[in-house]
mmCIF file of C-alpha atoms in Angstrom:
data_model
loop_
_atom_site.group_PDB
_atom_site.id
_atom_site.type_symbol
_atom_site.label_atom_id
_atom_site.label_comp_id
_atom_site.label_asym_id
_atom_site.label_seq_id
_atom_site.Cartn_x
_atom_site.Cartn_y
_atom_site.Cartn_z
ATOM 1 C CA UNK A 1 233.602 -4.329 -48.370
ATOM 2 C CA UNK A 2 233.181 -0.790 -47.046
ATOM 3 C CA UNK A 3 229.519 -1.558 -46.258
ATOM 4 C CA UNK A 4 230.567 -4.552 -44.101
ATOM 5 C CA UNK A 5 233.160 -2.462 -42.221
ATOM 6 C CA UNK A 6 230.666 0.350 -41.625
ATOM 7 C CA UNK A 7 228.030 -2.139 -40.451
ATOM 8 C CA UNK A 8 230.515 -3.857 -38.131
ATOM 9 C CA UNK A 9 231.525 -0.529 -36.558
ATOM 10 C CA UNK A 10 227.859 0.407 -36.032
ATOM 11 C CA UNK A 11 227.116 -2.957 -34.371
ATOM 12 C CA UNK A 12 230.149 -2.676 -32.074
ATOM 13 C CA UNK A 13 229.207 0.882 -31.079
ATOM 14 C CA UNK A 14 225.667 -0.237 -30.218
ATOM 15 C CA UNK A 15 226.999 -3.116 -28.109
ATOM 16 C CA UNK A 16 229.247 -0.788 -26.096
ATOM 17 C CA UNK A 17 226.396 1.680 -25.572
ATOM 18 C CA UNK A 18 224.171 -1.140 -24.269
ATOM 19 C CA UNK A 19 226.525 -2.106 -21.407
ATOM 20 C CA UNK A 20 224.807 -1.027 -18.177
ATOM 21 C CA UNK A 21 226.663 1.231 -15.788
ATOM 22 C CA UNK A 22 226.358 0.619 -12.048
ATOM 23 C CA UNK A 23 224.078 2.984 -10.179
ATOM 24 C CA UNK A 24 225.146 4.856 -7.034
ATOM 25 C CA UNK A 25 223.609 2.244 -4.719
ATOM 26 C CA UNK A 26 225.623 -0.561 -6.307
ATOM 27 C CA UNK A 27 228.838 1.440 -6.089
ATOM 28 C CA UNK A 28 228.325 2.361 -2.437
ATOM 29 C CA UNK A 29 227.591 -1.255 -1.552
ATOM 30 C CA UNK A 30 230.968 -2.389 -2.881
ATOM 31 C CA UNK A 31 233.247 0.556 -2.072
ATOM 32 C CA UNK A 32 234.938 1.034 1.296
ATOM 33 C CA UNK A 33 233.004 3.737 3.117
ATOM 34 C CA UNK A 34 233.294 5.306 6.567
ATOM 35 C CA UNK A 35 230.488 3.571 8.454
ATOM 36 C CA UNK A 36 231.032 3.746 12.206
ATOM 37 C CA UNK A 37 232.608 5.828 14.971
ATOM 38 C CA UNK A 38 233.494 4.164 18.278
ATOM 39 C CA UNK A 39 234.958 5.806 21.380
ATOM 40 C CA UNK A 40 236.822 4.244 24.296
ATOM 41 C CA UNK A 41 234.916 6.371 26.825
ATOM 42 C CA UNK A 42 231.216 6.995 27.393
ATOM 43 C CA UNK A 43 229.516 10.086 25.956
ATOM 44 C CA UNK A 44 231.575 9.913 22.735
ATOM 45 C CA UNK A 45 234.813 10.877 24.489
ATOM 46 C CA UNK A 46 238.370 9.580 24.518
ATOM 47 C CA UNK A 47 240.195 7.885 21.664
ATOM 48 C CA UNK A 48 238.020 7.527 18.564
ATOM 49 C CA UNK A 49 237.964 4.703 16.007
ATOM 50 C CA UNK A 50 236.418 5.408 12.593
ATOM 51 C CA UNK A 51 235.684 2.173 10.760
ATOM 52 C CA UNK A 52 235.705 2.005 6.971
ATOM 53 C CA UNK A 53 234.478 -1.073 5.147
ATOM 54 C CA UNK A 54 231.940 -2.262 2.642
ATOM 55 C CA UNK A 55 228.322 -2.306 3.764
ATOM 56 C CA UNK A 56 227.179 -5.574 5.383
ATOM 57 C CA UNK A 57 230.738 -6.846 5.971
ATOM 58 C CA UNK A 58 231.923 -8.051 9.370
ATOM 59 C CA UNK A 59 235.131 -6.470 10.698
ATOM 60 C CA UNK A 60 237.147 -7.379 13.777
ATOM 61 C CA UNK A 61 238.375 -4.584 16.009
ATOM 62 C CA UNK A 62 242.119 -4.538 16.477
ATOM 63 C CA UNK A 63 244.806 -2.819 18.447
ATOM 64 C CA UNK A 64 243.723 -0.735 21.391
ATOM 65 C CA UNK A 65 240.059 -0.766 20.407
ATOM 66 C CA UNK A 66 239.212 -4.451 20.866
ATOM 67 C CA UNK A 67 237.456 -4.962 24.204
ATOM 68 C CA UNK A 68 237.747 -1.264 25.053
ATOM 69 C CA UNK A 69 234.956 0.754 23.372
ATOM 70 C CA UNK A 70 232.137 2.289 25.403
ATOM 71 C CA UNK A 71 230.098 4.455 23.012
ATOM 72 C CA UNK A 72 229.381 4.653 19.308
ATOM 73 C CA UNK A 73 227.481 6.180 16.406
ATOM 74 C CA UNK A 74 226.702 4.877 12.954
ATOM 75 C CA UNK A 75 227.422 7.244 10.076
ATOM 76 C CA UNK A 76 224.336 8.830 8.481
ATOM 77 C CA UNK A 77 222.191 6.315 6.603
ATOM 78 C CA UNK A 78 223.553 3.236 8.394
ATOM 79 C CA UNK A 79 222.725 1.030 11.387
ATOM 80 C CA UNK A 80 225.680 -0.641 13.068
ATOM 81 C CA UNK A 81 226.092 -3.564 15.439
ATOM 82 C CA UNK A 82 229.015 -4.428 17.704
ATOM 83 C CA UNK A 83 229.518 -8.023 18.887
ATOM 84 C CA UNK A 84 231.205 -9.492 21.944
ATOM 85 C CA UNK A 85 233.109 -12.038 19.812
ATOM 86 C CA UNK A 86 235.281 -11.825 16.698
ATOM 87 C CA UNK A 87 233.674 -12.458 13.300
ATOM 88 C CA UNK A 88 230.345 -10.921 14.411
ATOM 89 C CA UNK A 89 229.498 -13.897 16.598
ATOM 90 C CA UNK A 90 227.874 -14.037 20.002
ATOM 91 C CA UNK A 91 225.584 -11.332 21.309
ATOM 92 C CA UNK A 92 225.355 -8.042 19.431
ATOM 93 C CA UNK A 93 224.209 -4.521 20.239
ATOM 94 C CA UNK A 94 222.871 -2.222 17.473
ATOM 95 C CA UNK A 95 222.629 1.555 17.180
ATOM 96 C CA UNK A 96 221.896 4.290 14.617
ATOM 97 C CA UNK A 97 223.374 7.702 13.885
ATOM 98 C CA UNK A 98 221.166 9.686 16.218
ATOM 99 C CA UNK A 99 221.275 9.443 19.075
ATOM 100 C CA UNK A 100 223.844 6.652 18.765
ATOM 101 C CA UNK A 101 224.746 5.031 22.048
ATOM 102 C CA UNK A 102 226.514 7.254 24.540
ATOM 103 C CA UNK A 103 227.111 4.275 26.849
ATOM 104 C CA UNK A 104 226.969 0.643 25.767
ATOM 105 C CA UNK A 105 225.085 -1.746 28.091
ATOM 106 C CA UNK A 106 227.279 -3.310 30.790
ATOM 107 C CA UNK A 107 227.325 -6.726 29.069
ATOM 108 C CA UNK A 108 229.101 -5.279 26.000
ATOM 109 C CA UNK A 109 230.800 -2.166 27.400
ATOM 110 C CA UNK A 110 234.570 -2.686 27.034
ATOM 111 C CA UNK A 111 233.859 -6.124 25.543
ATOM 112 C CA UNK A 112 233.218 -5.446 21.829
ATOM 113 C CA UNK A 113 235.354 -7.465 19.426
ATOM 114 C CA UNK A 114 233.755 -6.958 15.995
ATOM 115 C CA UNK A 115 231.349 -4.710 14.086
ATOM 116 C CA UNK A 116 229.175 -4.578 10.975
ATOM 117 C CA UNK A 117 226.981 -1.862 9.455
ATOM 118 C CA UNK A 118 223.990 -2.170 7.136
ATOM 119 C CA UNK A 119 221.946 0.409 5.265
ATOM 120 C CA UNK A 120 219.318 1.881 7.606
#
C-alpha cells in the first residue's frame, strides 16, 4: 500500500513539473502593454494620449482624442497604425518609434478614429 502511495505521489509530481510555463513573448502578447503615444498637436506637443492594449488588437479612440490627433510615436519594439474609421477600418497610416510621425499626412491629421500596434 505504501509503495502505491509513493508511486502515485512521484507520478503526480512529474506531471506538474512537465506543465510548460509561458515564455516572455507569450506573456507580452496577451498582457495589456503601453504601445502608443499620440498628441493633439504636431511635433509631439499638446495633450498626450498613451494607449495600452494587447499587441495586435484594434482600439477605438475616445473622448477628446478621436478625430483630433496630429502626431504619434510607437513605443520601442512596436509599429503602430492609426485609421480614419472606428474598428481599424478605412485607410491607415503607420509609424515606428523613431522618428515617429511629427505631423500626420493631411488626409488623416485630426481624422484618426482607431489604432493598433504590432511587434516591429
